[in-house]
Tab-separated table of C-alpha atoms in Angstrom:
chain	number	residue	atom	x	y	z
A	174	MET	CA	7.428	16.243	39.672
A	175	ASN	CA	10.355	16.368	41.639
A	176	ASP	CA	13.227	16.185	39.236
A	177	LYS	CA	12.860	12.984	37.464
A	178	GLU	CA	9.945	11.170	39.981
A	179	TRP	CA	5.934	12.110	40.344
A	180	VAL	CA	5.146	13.124	43.928
A	181	PRO	CA	1.576	13.225	45.161
A	182	ILE	CA	0.644	16.536	46.056
A	183	ASP	CA	-1.200	16.058	49.744
A	184	GLN	CA	-3.942	18.692	48.760
A	185	ASP	CA	-8.050	18.146	48.073
A	186	PHE	CA	-9.780	19.594	45.707
A	187	SER	CA	-13.575	20.350	44.487
A	188	LYS	CA	-13.081	19.068	41.214
A	189	PRO	CA	-11.268	16.478	39.328
A	190	TYR	CA	-9.415	18.561	36.718
A	191	VAL	CA	-8.278	22.491	38.132
A	192	PHE	CA	-5.765	24.485	37.268
A	193	TYR	CA	-3.400	24.478	40.220
A	194	LYS	CA	0.611	26.222	39.999
A	195	ASP	CA	2.351	27.688	43.412
A	196	ASN	CA	-0.645	26.865	45.646
A	197	PHE	CA	-3.069	28.516	43.997
A	198	TYR	CA	-5.719	26.745	41.917
A	199	GLU	CA	-8.813	27.399	40.020
A	200	SER	CA	-11.537	24.458	39.375
A	201	ASP	CA	-13.407	26.890	36.846
A	202	PHE	CA	-11.118	28.526	34.378
A	203	ILE	CA	-7.358	28.272	33.508
A	204	PRO	CA	-5.783	31.980	33.239
A	205	LYS	CA	-5.460	33.207	30.191
A	206	SER	CA	-1.868	33.899	30.840
A	207	GLU	CA	-1.172	29.973	31.306
A	208	LEU	CA	-2.911	28.895	27.909
A	209	PHE	CA	-0.982	27.472	25.573
A	210	GLU	CA	-1.117	27.623	22.102
A	211	ILE	CA	-0.725	23.900	20.144
A	212	GLY	CA	-0.581	25.171	16.595
A	213	PRO	CA	2.591	25.447	15.822
A	214	MET	CA	3.376	22.086	17.343
A	215	LYS	CA	-0.334	20.092	16.523
A	216	GLU	CA	0.938	18.137	13.967
A	217	LEU	CA	2.815	16.052	17.314
A	218	ILE	CA	-0.171	16.519	19.059
A	219	PRO	CA	-2.851	13.069	19.096
A	220	GLN	CA	-5.977	14.773	17.971
A	221	LYS	CA	-7.770	14.006	20.891
A	222	GLY	CA	-5.455	16.482	23.069
A	223	ARG	CA	-5.810	19.177	20.533
A	224	PHE	CA	-7.780	21.843	22.354
A	225	ILE	CA	-7.897	24.071	25.815
A	226	ALA	CA	-3.907	22.989	27.053
A	227	THR	CA	-1.116	24.024	28.542
A	228	ALA	CA	2.145	23.540	29.025
A	229	ALA	CA	5.155	23.219	31.397
A	230	ARG	CA	9.196	22.439	30.656
A	231	ALA	CA	11.639	21.152	32.499
A	232	GLY	CA	15.296	21.201	31.560
A	233	SER	CA	14.644	19.209	27.949
A	234	ARG	CA	11.455	17.782	28.758
A	235	PHE	CA	8.111	19.725	27.699
A	236	PHE	CA	4.923	18.768	28.779
A	237	VAL	CA	1.688	19.298	27.300
A	238	ALA	CA	-1.723	18.867	29.686
A	239	SER	CA	-5.170	19.020	27.557
A	240	GLY	CA	-8.875	17.605	29.285
A	241	SER	CA	-7.473	14.266	30.691
A	242	GLU	CA	-4.127	13.514	28.973
A	243	LEU	CA	-0.690	14.490	29.583
A	244	PHE	CA	2.084	14.624	26.886
A	245	GLU	CA	5.903	14.318	27.213
A	246	TYR	CA	8.406	15.170	24.433
A	247	GLU	CA	11.443	15.794	24.102
A	248	ILE	CA	12.938	18.964	23.084
A	249	ARG	CA	16.261	18.773	20.910
A	250	GLU	CA	18.230	22.359	20.142
A	251	HIS	CA	20.827	21.374	18.733
A	252	TYR	CA	19.225	21.157	15.445
A	253	SER	CA	16.693	22.602	13.526
A	254	ARG	CA	14.349	21.489	10.886
A	255	SER	CA	13.330	23.461	6.655
A	256	TYR	CA	12.250	22.782	3.850
A	257	PHE	CA	9.300	20.973	6.082
A	258	ASN	CA	7.779	17.505	4.315
A	259	MET	CA	10.277	17.820	1.483
A	260	SER	CA	12.588	14.754	0.613
A	261	ILE	CA	15.997	16.967	-0.137
A	262	ARG	CA	18.480	15.512	-2.388
A	263	ASP	CA	21.393	17.719	-3.017
A	264	ILE	CA	22.574	20.960	-0.780
A	265	TYR	CA	24.625	22.941	-2.358
A	266	ILE	CA	26.252	26.610	-1.041
A	267	GLU	CA	28.549	29.211	-2.071
A	268	ASP	CA	29.073	32.724	-1.405
A	269	GLY	CA	25.777	34.702	-3.171
A	270	LEU	CA	24.435	31.281	-4.234
A	271	LYS	CA	22.177	28.542	-2.024
A	272	VAL	CA	20.431	25.640	-3.813
A	273	ILE	CA	18.311	23.210	-2.229
A	274	SER	CA	17.285	20.187	-4.440
A	275	THR	CA	13.986	18.379	-3.588
A	276	TYR	CA	11.586	15.568	-4.876
A	277	SER	CA	9.208	18.256	-5.031
A	278	GLY	CA	10.913	21.041	-6.841
A	279	ILE	CA	14.927	23.106	-6.721
A	280	TYR	CA	14.529	26.082	-4.790
A	281	VAL	CA	17.353	29.132	-4.757
A	282	ASN	CA	18.304	30.827	-2.254
A	283	ASP	CA	15.649	29.828	-0.547
A	284	THR	CA	13.173	31.793	-2.669
A	285	ILE	CA	13.012	30.930	-6.242
A	286	LEU	CA	11.529	27.629	-7.461
A	287	LEU	CA	13.264	26.749	-10.692
A	288	SER	CA	10.258	25.985	-13.295
A	289	SER	CA	12.035	23.146	-14.929
A	290	PRO	CA	13.134	20.558	-13.876
A	291	ASN	CA	10.928	20.392	-11.461
A	292	TYR	CA	13.334	17.770	-9.175
A	293	SER	CA	16.218	16.616	-8.524
A	294	ASN	CA	18.151	13.159	-8.661
A	295	GLY	CA	21.521	13.720	-7.688
A	296	PRO	CA	24.135	17.260	-6.909
A	297	LEU	CA	24.896	20.053	-8.497
A	298	ALA	CA	28.082	20.202	-10.248
A	299	LYS	CA	30.039	23.365	-11.071
A	300	ILE	CA	32.432	22.511	-13.492
A	301	ASP	CA	34.735	25.306	-15.388
A	302	SER	CA	32.703	28.364	-13.997
A	303	SER	CA	29.567	26.123	-15.150
A	304	TYR	CA	26.546	24.540	-13.614
A	305	TYR	CA	25.227	21.259	-14.049
A	306	LEU	CA	21.774	19.957	-12.131
A	307	VAL	CA	21.785	16.606	-12.937
A	308	TRP	CA	17.877	14.947	-11.828
A	309	ASP	CA	17.783	11.455	-14.404
A	310	GLU	CA	19.315	13.381	-17.279
A	311	ILE	CA	21.541	16.628	-16.710
A	312	SER	CA	20.779	20.450	-17.133
A	313	ASN	CA	23.384	23.926	-17.682
A	314	PHE	CA	22.194	25.818	-14.920
A	315	TYR	CA	21.986	29.550	-15.143
A	316	PRO	CA	21.845	30.971	-11.661
A	317	PRO	CA	19.710	32.305	-10.678
A	318	ASP	CA	16.665	31.173	-12.117
A	319	SER	CA	16.962	29.306	-15.752
A	320	SER	CA	17.894	26.130	-16.907
A	321	LYS	CA	18.241	24.005	-20.243
A	322	VAL	CA	18.374	20.322	-20.886
A	323	ILE	CA	21.532	19.288	-22.702
A	324	PRO	CA	20.487	16.940	-25.541
A	325	ASN	CA	23.362	14.451	-25.440
A	326	GLY	CA	23.629	13.933	-21.470
A	327	THR	CA	21.499	10.618	-21.041
A	328	SER	CA	21.301	7.721	-23.621
A	329	LEU	CA	19.512	4.298	-23.493
A	330	PHE	CA	23.126	2.753	-22.415
A	331	ALA	CA	24.024	5.089	-20.059
A	332	GLY	CA	20.879	5.082	-18.119
A	333	LYS	CA	20.035	7.618	-15.816
A	334	ALA	CA	22.401	10.659	-14.632
A	335	ARG	CA	23.509	10.689	-11.151
A	336	LYS	CA	26.468	12.769	-11.067
A	337	LEU	CA	29.562	14.738	-12.522
A	338	ILE	CA	33.036	15.479	-11.474
A	339	PRO	CA	35.847	17.352	-13.154
A	340	TRP	CA	39.534	15.421	-13.648
A	341	ASN	CA	42.628	16.039	-15.620
A	342	ASP	CA	40.911	18.540	-17.192
A	343	GLN	CA	38.027	15.960	-18.119
A	344	THR	CA	34.640	15.766	-17.229
A	345	PHE	CA	33.132	12.429	-16.178
A	346	ALA	CA	29.286	11.440	-16.076
A	347	LEU	CA	27.888	8.675	-13.824
A	348	HIS	CA	24.957	7.530	-14.927
A	349	THR	CA	22.956	4.410	-13.059
A	350	GLN	CA	24.372	1.930	-16.378
A	351	SER	CA	27.805	3.464	-16.849
A	352	VAL	CA	30.665	5.813	-15.725
A	353	SER	CA	31.589	7.593	-18.790
A	354	MET	CA	34.103	10.045	-20.051
A	355	VAL	CA	32.232	13.566	-21.110
A	356	LEU	CA	33.137	14.745	-24.583
A	357	PRO	CA	32.887	17.906	-26.623
A	358	GLU	CA	29.117	18.503	-27.406
A	359	PHE	CA	28.189	16.156	-24.302
A	360	GLN	CA	29.076	12.831	-25.571
A	361	LEU	CA	29.168	10.042	-23.802
A	362	LYS	CA	32.030	7.911	-23.803
A	363	PRO	CA	32.045	4.525	-21.726
A	364	ILE	CA	34.881	3.614	-19.067
A	365	HIS	CA	33.000	1.217	-17.942
A	366	GLN	CA	29.468	-0.304	-18.388
A	367	GLY	CA	27.713	-3.772	-17.197
A	368	LEU	CA	27.007	-2.697	-13.529
A	369	GLU	CA	24.102	-0.784	-11.407
A	370	TYR	CA	26.669	2.587	-10.163
A	371	LEU	CA	25.480	4.539	-6.990
A	372	ASP	CA	29.050	7.385	-6.409
A	373	LEU	CA	31.750	8.261	-8.146
A	374	GLU	CA	34.572	10.081	-6.584
A	375	ILE	CA	38.230	11.191	-7.330
A	376	TYR	CA	40.574	9.335	-5.011
A	377	ARG	CA	44.820	9.332	-4.609
A	378	ASP	CA	45.749	8.734	-8.868
A	379	GLY	CA	42.581	7.746	-10.398
A	380	LEU	CA	38.620	7.726	-10.861
A	381	ILE	CA	36.608	5.688	-8.159
A	382	PHE	CA	33.079	4.624	-8.475
A	383	SER	CA	31.040	2.244	-6.436
A	384	THR	CA	28.453	-0.270	-7.339
A	385	ILE	CA	24.642	-1.562	-6.254
A	386	GLN	CA	26.754	-6.081	-6.157
A	387	GLY	CA	29.281	-4.400	-3.460
A	388	LEU	CA	32.227	-3.706	-5.019
A	389	CYS	CA	34.507	0.098	-5.229
A	390	LEU	CA	36.501	0.024	-8.620
A	391	ARG	CA	39.489	2.240	-9.462
A	392	TRP	CA	40.198	3.388	-13.556
A	393	ASP	CA	43.943	5.102	-13.470
A	394	GLY	CA	42.889	6.533	-17.278
A	395	THR	CA	43.551	3.462	-18.725
A	396	LYS	CA	42.472	0.216	-17.312
A	397	VAL	CA	39.540	-0.102	-14.528
A	398	ASP	CA	40.601	-2.886	-11.299
A	399	THR	CA	38.888	-3.567	-8.409
A	400	LEU	CA	39.467	-1.598	-5.167
A	401	ALA	CA	37.677	-3.122	-2.650
A	402	LYS	CA	34.790	-5.934	-2.362
A	403	ILE	CA	32.050	-6.092	0.384
A	404	PRO	CA	28.919	-8.682	1.054
A	405	SER	CA	26.795	-4.597	0.607
A	406	ARG	CA	26.018	-1.879	-1.543
A	407	ILE	CA	28.496	0.981	-1.079
A	408	ARG	CA	26.372	3.536	-1.267
A	409	ASP	CA	28.636	6.431	-1.301
A	410	LEU	CA	32.575	7.498	-1.574
A	411	PHE	CA	34.898	9.780	1.045
A	412	PRO	CA	38.248	10.393	0.306
A	413	ILE	CA	39.828	11.815	3.270
A	414	GLY	CA	43.904	12.327	2.230
A	415	ASN	CA	45.127	8.369	1.805
A	416	ARG	CA	41.880	7.156	3.643
A	417	LEU	CA	38.680	6.150	2.050
A	418	LEU	CA	35.535	5.934	3.784
A	419	LEU	CA	32.671	3.685	2.068
A	420	ALA	CA	29.120	4.008	3.774
A	421	SER	CA	27.116	0.752	2.647
A	422	ASP	CA	24.101	-0.852	4.207
A	423	LEU	CA	25.871	-3.214	6.501
A	424	GLY	CA	28.177	0.188	8.243
A	425	VAL	CA	31.054	2.394	7.091
A	426	TYR	CA	34.163	0.938	6.303
A	427	GLU	CA	37.539	2.299	6.316
A	428	LEU	CA	40.676	2.007	3.416
A	429	ASN	CA	43.873	3.428	3.902
A	430	ASN	CA	46.105	4.260	1.497
A	431	GLY	CA	44.850	2.789	-1.848
A	432	ASP	CA	46.014	-0.918	-0.097
A	433	LYS	CA	43.123	-3.144	-0.954
A	434	ASN	CA	44.360	-5.445	2.432
A	435	SER	CA	43.448	-2.627	4.876
A	436	LEU	CA	39.956	-2.547	4.544
A	437	LYS	CA	38.140	-2.814	8.044
A	438	LYS	CA	34.679	-2.245	9.008
A	439	ILE	CA	34.543	0.980	10.934
A	440	ALA	CA	31.261	1.601	12.526
A	441	ASN	CA	28.378	-0.484	12.818
A	442	THR	CA	25.456	1.762	11.677
A	443	LEU	CA	22.558	-0.009	9.239
A	444	ASN	CA	21.760	1.539	5.587
A	445	SER	CA	24.768	4.278	6.140
A	446	VAL	CA	24.262	6.750	3.026
A	447	MET	CA	26.810	9.007	3.417
A	448	THR	CA	29.435	10.345	5.560
A	449	THR	CA	31.862	13.463	6.086
A	450	LEU	CA	34.664	14.542	8.825
A	451	ASP	CA	34.108	17.936	10.707
A	452	ASP	CA	37.049	20.055	11.598
A	453	PHE	CA	36.983	18.319	15.534
A	454	GLY	CA	37.948	14.800	13.980
A	455	ASN	CA	34.066	13.680	14.201
A	456	LEU	CA	33.254	11.281	11.708
A	457	TRP	CA	29.121	12.195	10.663
A	458	ILE	CA	27.223	8.969	9.280
A	459	ALA	CA	23.926	9.730	7.655
A	460	THR	CA	21.779	6.879	7.969
A	461	GLU	CA	18.380	6.055	7.483
A	462	ASN	CA	17.566	5.442	10.733
A	463	GLY	CA	19.072	8.567	11.942
A	464	LEU	CA	21.968	10.604	11.964
A	465	HIS	CA	25.142	9.346	13.765
A	466	VAL	CA	28.653	10.788	15.143
A	467	LEU	CA	31.424	8.424	15.435
A	468	THR	CA	34.291	10.727	17.950
A	469	PRO	CA	37.901	10.103	18.538
A	470	ASN	CA	36.714	9.959	22.495
A	471	TYR	CA	34.552	7.225	22.290
A	472	PRO	CA	34.329	3.512	20.503
A	473	ASP	CA	30.395	3.414	19.496
A	474	PRO	CA	28.862	5.618	16.787
A	475	ILE	CA	26.445	8.507	18.699
A	476	VAL	CA	22.851	9.023	17.548
A	477	ILE	CA	22.986	12.740	17.152
A	478	ILE	CA	19.288	13.124	15.670
A	479	PRO	CA	17.739	9.427	15.695
A	480	ASN	CA	14.754	8.160	13.819
A	481	VAL	CA	14.958	9.901	10.493
A	482	GLU	CA	15.497	8.606	7.123
A	483	PHE	CA	17.946	10.930	5.474
A	484	ASN	CA	19.050	10.777	1.446
A	485	ARG	CA	22.164	9.904	-0.134
A	486	GLU	CA	24.004	12.405	-1.697
A	487	ALA	CA	22.458	15.101	1.173
A	488	LEU	CA	25.202	15.858	2.939
A	489	LEU	CA	27.129	19.311	3.255
A	490	LEU	CA	29.552	20.502	5.876
A	491	SER	CA	29.541	24.628	4.984
A	492	GLY	CA	31.941	26.096	7.859
A	493	GLU	CA	31.306	24.827	11.541
A	494	LEU	CA	27.184	24.459	10.480
A	495	LEU	CA	26.395	20.106	8.985
A	496	TYR	CA	23.307	20.238	6.107
A	497	ILE	CA	21.326	16.722	6.066
A	498	GLY	CA	18.696	16.402	4.212
A	499	ALA	CA	16.044	13.600	4.914
A	500	VAL	CA	12.824	12.838	2.973
A	501	ASP	CA	10.721	15.174	5.433
A	502	GLY	CA	12.888	17.947	5.752
A	503	LEU	CA	16.574	19.522	5.761
A	504	TYR	CA	17.878	19.372	9.331
A	505	THR	CA	21.023	21.766	10.367
A	506	LEU	CA	23.303	21.483	12.929
A	507	ASN	CA	26.351	23.530	14.292
A	508	THR	CA	29.442	21.041	14.912
A	509	TYR	CA	31.192	23.559	16.665
A	510	GLU	CA	28.116	23.576	19.087
A	511	ILE	CA	27.943	19.852	19.190
A	512	GLU	CA	31.451	19.283	20.132
A	513	LYS	CA	31.977	21.738	22.750
A	514	SER	CA	28.392	21.548	24.394
A	515	TYR	CA	26.513	18.696	23.453
A	516	LEU	CA	28.456	15.977	23.357
A	517	PRO	CA	30.340	16.633	26.447
A	518	ASN	CA	27.168	16.420	28.689
A	519	LEU	CA	25.984	13.285	26.087
A	520	LEU	CA	29.073	11.439	27.059
A	521	SER	CA	29.130	12.014	30.962
A	522	SER	CA	25.822	10.108	30.837
A	523	VAL	CA	26.441	7.341	28.664
A	524	GLU	CA	30.141	6.937	28.834
A	525	ILE	CA	31.271	3.434	30.530
A	526	PRO	CA	34.233	2.984	31.899
A	527	LEU	CA	37.024	0.417	30.095
A	528	GLN	CA	36.965	-1.798	32.684
A	529	GLU	CA	33.221	-2.100	32.145
A	530	ARG	CA	33.453	-2.005	28.204
A	531	LYS	CA	34.928	-5.574	27.784
A	532	SER	CA	32.078	-7.495	29.390
A	533	SER	CA	30.115	-5.830	26.858
A	534	TRP	CA	31.948	-7.028	24.183
A	535	ILE	CA	30.535	-10.309	23.608
A	536	ILE	CA	26.976	-9.265	24.329
A	537	ALA	CA	26.781	-6.402	21.834
A	538	GLY	CA	28.800	-8.876	19.332
A	539	PHE	CA	25.624	-11.565	20.010
A	540	ILE	CA	22.747	-8.664	20.141
A	541	ALA	CA	24.530	-6.962	16.998
A	542	LEU	CA	24.386	-10.775	15.056
A	543	ILE	CA	20.697	-10.784	16.035
A	544	LEU	CA	19.874	-7.405	15.036
A	545	LEU	CA	22.169	-8.189	10.908
A	546	LEU	CA	19.907	-10.964	10.719
A	547	THR	CA	16.777	-9.373	11.744
A	548	TRP	CA	17.659	-6.653	9.566
A	549	TYR	CA	18.032	-8.861	6.208
A	550	TYR	CA	14.896	-10.508	7.501
A	551	ILE	CA	13.236	-6.964	6.973
A	552	THR	CA	14.760	-5.977	4.123
A	553	PHE	CA	14.164	-9.745	2.494
A	554	ARG	CA	10.436	-8.761	3.298
A	555	ARG	CA	10.309	-5.019	1.928
A	556	SER	CA	12.225	-5.854	-0.743
A	557	LYS	CA	9.518	-8.542	-2.251
A	558	LYS	CA	6.792	-6.070	-1.069
A	559	SER	CA	8.257	-3.086	-2.671
A	560	MET	CA	8.471	-5.329	-6.190
A	561	VAL	CA	4.986	-6.467	-5.589
A	562	ASN	CA	3.835	-3.033	-5.406
A	563	SER	CA	5.397	-1.110	-7.939
A	564	SER	CA	4.066	-4.081	-10.568
A	565	LEU	CA	0.722	-2.498	-9.307
A	566	SER	CA	2.088	1.422	-10.344
A	567	ASN	CA	3.377	0.168	-13.406
A	568	LYS	CA	0.276	-2.103	-14.516
A	569	ASN	CA	-1.748	1.118	-13.269
A	570	GLU	CA	-4.381	-0.762	-11.489
A	571	TRP	CA	-5.057	1.992	-9.250
A	572	ASP	CA	-8.954	2.716	-8.906
A	573	LEU	CA	-8.922	6.925	-8.740
A	574	ASN	CA	-12.669	6.723	-6.819
A	575	ASP	CA	-11.191	4.148	-4.663
A	576	LEU	CA	-8.321	6.134	-4.117
A	577	GLU	CA	-9.986	9.437	-3.976
A	578	ASN	CA	-11.973	7.729	-0.953
A	579	GLN	CA	-8.594	6.670	0.329
A	580	ILE	CA	-6.818	10.029	0.291
A	581	LEU	CA	-9.617	11.487	2.588
A	582	GLU	CA	-10.009	9.439	4.795
A	583	GLN	CA	-6.198	9.547	5.679
A	584	ARG	CA	-5.985	13.194	5.267
A	585	ILE	CA	-2.812	12.517	2.393
A	586	PHE	CA	-3.133	16.313	0.942
A	587	THR	CA	0.729	16.313	-0.683
A	588	VAL	CA	2.272	14.314	-3.269
A	589	GLU	CA	5.114	13.528	-0.953
A	590	ASN	CA	2.436	11.768	1.404
A	591	LEU	CA	1.033	10.534	-1.733
A	592	ALA	CA	3.531	8.726	-2.607
A	593	GLU	CA	4.434	7.238	1.203
A	594	TYR	CA	1.318	5.962	1.229
A	595	LEU	CA	1.347	3.957	-2.285
A	596	GLU	CA	4.896	3.141	-1.771
A	597	THR	CA	6.272	5.016	-4.183
A	598	ASN	CA	8.594	7.877	-4.941
A	599	PRO	CA	7.064	11.425	-6.422
A	600	VAL	CA	9.094	11.149	-9.556
A	601	GLN	CA	7.531	7.251	-10.569
A	602	LEU	CA	4.349	8.238	-9.134
A	603	ASN	CA	4.335	11.512	-11.546
A	604	ARG	CA	4.905	9.776	-14.071
A	605	ASN	CA	2.086	6.328	-13.378
A	606	PHE	CA	-0.808	9.700	-13.432
A	607	LYS	CA	0.617	10.946	-16.449
A	608	LYS	CA	-0.430	7.409	-18.501
A	609	MET	CA	-3.697	8.241	-17.119
A	610	GLY	CA	-3.667	12.002	-18.209
A	611	THR	CA	-3.031	14.022	-15.315
A	612	THR	CA	-0.422	14.543	-12.560
A	613	PRO	CA	-0.664	14.194	-8.747
A	614	GLY	CA	-0.869	18.047	-7.787
A	615	LYS	CA	-3.819	18.384	-9.753
A	616	PHE	CA	-5.629	14.959	-8.347
A	617	LEU	CA	-4.837	16.300	-5.182
A	618	LYS	CA	-6.489	19.859	-6.198
A	619	LYS	CA	-9.229	18.444	-7.494
A	620	ILE	CA	-10.149	16.606	-4.139
A	621	LYS	CA	-9.532	19.338	-2.252
A	622	LEU	CA	-11.506	22.435	-3.852
A	623	LYS	CA	-14.077	19.297	-4.062
A	624	GLN	CA	-13.905	19.025	-0.270
A	625	ALA	CA	-13.668	22.819	0.054
A	626	GLN	CA	-17.244	23.297	-2.048
A	627	GLU	CA	-18.735	20.430	-0.180
A	628	PHE	CA	-17.727	22.251	3.063
A	629	LEU	CA	-19.244	25.601	1.937
A	630	LYS	CA	-22.607	24.346	1.268
A	631	SER	CA	-22.053	22.744	5.489
A	632	GLY	CA	-21.779	26.132	6.317
A	633	LEU	CA	-18.490	26.373	7.021
A	634	SER	CA	-16.246	29.932	6.951
A	635	LEU	CA	-13.479	30.171	3.818
A	636	GLU	CA	-11.151	31.160	7.338
A	637	GLU	CA	-11.998	27.394	8.757
A	638	ILE	CA	-11.848	26.280	5.049
A	639	ALA	CA	-8.618	26.938	4.332
A	640	SER	CA	-7.095	25.439	7.556
A	641	LYS	CA	-8.426	21.940	7.109
A	642	ILE	CA	-7.301	22.027	3.651
A	643	GLY	CA	-4.481	23.854	3.300
A	644	TYR	CA	-5.520	26.489	1.086
A	645	SER	CA	-5.518	30.433	1.398
A	646	VAL	CA	-8.152	31.987	1.182
A	647	LYS	CA	-7.637	34.489	-1.604
A	648	PHE	CA	-6.616	31.347	-3.422
A	649	LEU	CA	-9.972	29.434	-2.603
A	650	LYS	CA	-12.008	32.438	-3.825
A	651	ASN	CA	-9.886	32.616	-6.938
A	652	GLU	CA	-10.729	28.832	-7.529
A	653	LEU	CA	-13.912	29.027	-6.714
A	654	ASN	CA	-15.066	32.208	-8.058
A	655	LEU	CA	-16.302	33.353	-5.183
A	656	ASP	CA	-16.529	37.428	-4.550
């Protein structure tokens, strides 16, 4: 490869596959110093390429050669990922305390897994030195490792708990079916109900809350009025001084000084779930299709992390570090490094002269319209499909024997992957399994141990079996009663 072009080597080789480097070639073997261990990235390499391999890097381009196949990857050094394959619901960080809430459990300081609750649906709140976990219900949290459910934290009229915030020496609760004032002993007094609510914040002189119907409502302590209305659900509200940003399925809208007439769209990022502003004036937009940034120096949002489904209420700026929760883990990037190094290099390759942009706006608008219509069609089809799958789940029409075969065929060995395969979420999956007298975790464990016994009979070693099914050798010995 010469720069970006592939150039034939003018040399004859005695065999079709050889090792060649710096004019040295060997037909019979690959020097051990040149072998590449694919283990750390085996999930990214197709099954047929998972054997003897070599690798080479050219800038951000990374190549893996195996047999007759050459795979190319892009190295993205501007972010990292942790909590692999966990759906991150909230990130809370303060001095001496870090809480990562997921659908698979709540982790404290990266080492402690709370025994209860075993999942989260909303942000951790600290009010008057007390910590509260929101997870459909509400629990007091006593760092680092204990919690207790608040009996009156939810009610039939309120629906499922989603958020707590303090305002005017009172605590307010957002539930799926109401916005309420929290009275002594956590009794709930509704200030608004009858819609489906998504977010609650403090803005200027009152509380604001958004709905799935596309409304942003304001409560000044006595009455509720409409602050904004858009033709899409509003998933997140982000006040910045006198500005208010609304993240929606159609993009990000901005409202200034509480003026209803100032509403305008500032980013056409479909399926936006949350926003935040860094110290450099860059607006970060998390969506179900990736992470974008809108900078003061470029008119359109720039994709920073593509093709990742990020979650609502899972975006936190802590100093220079930006944490973004997704369905497949926790992403972290340094906003200073992005501002000083990554963005200038990226913009130099995508910047379009201003005089050339004007001629592109009409075409871009037409393309955006087509994309919008396509999105509506896909969303409608997906909604219908989800309703059908939800109906099947509610009827418990799963055949466990058939499901076991599918799990083995598809190599599904985590609760999150099983939920994704059945097109539901881990919480609903757990509820459905409980109706059948078990849990997804127990069901998967039973299948994995059954498969381990079959592997033992076929003569595989414990180390090979552990590698295949994702359990440790020690765990297998204990579960299978092996010496």
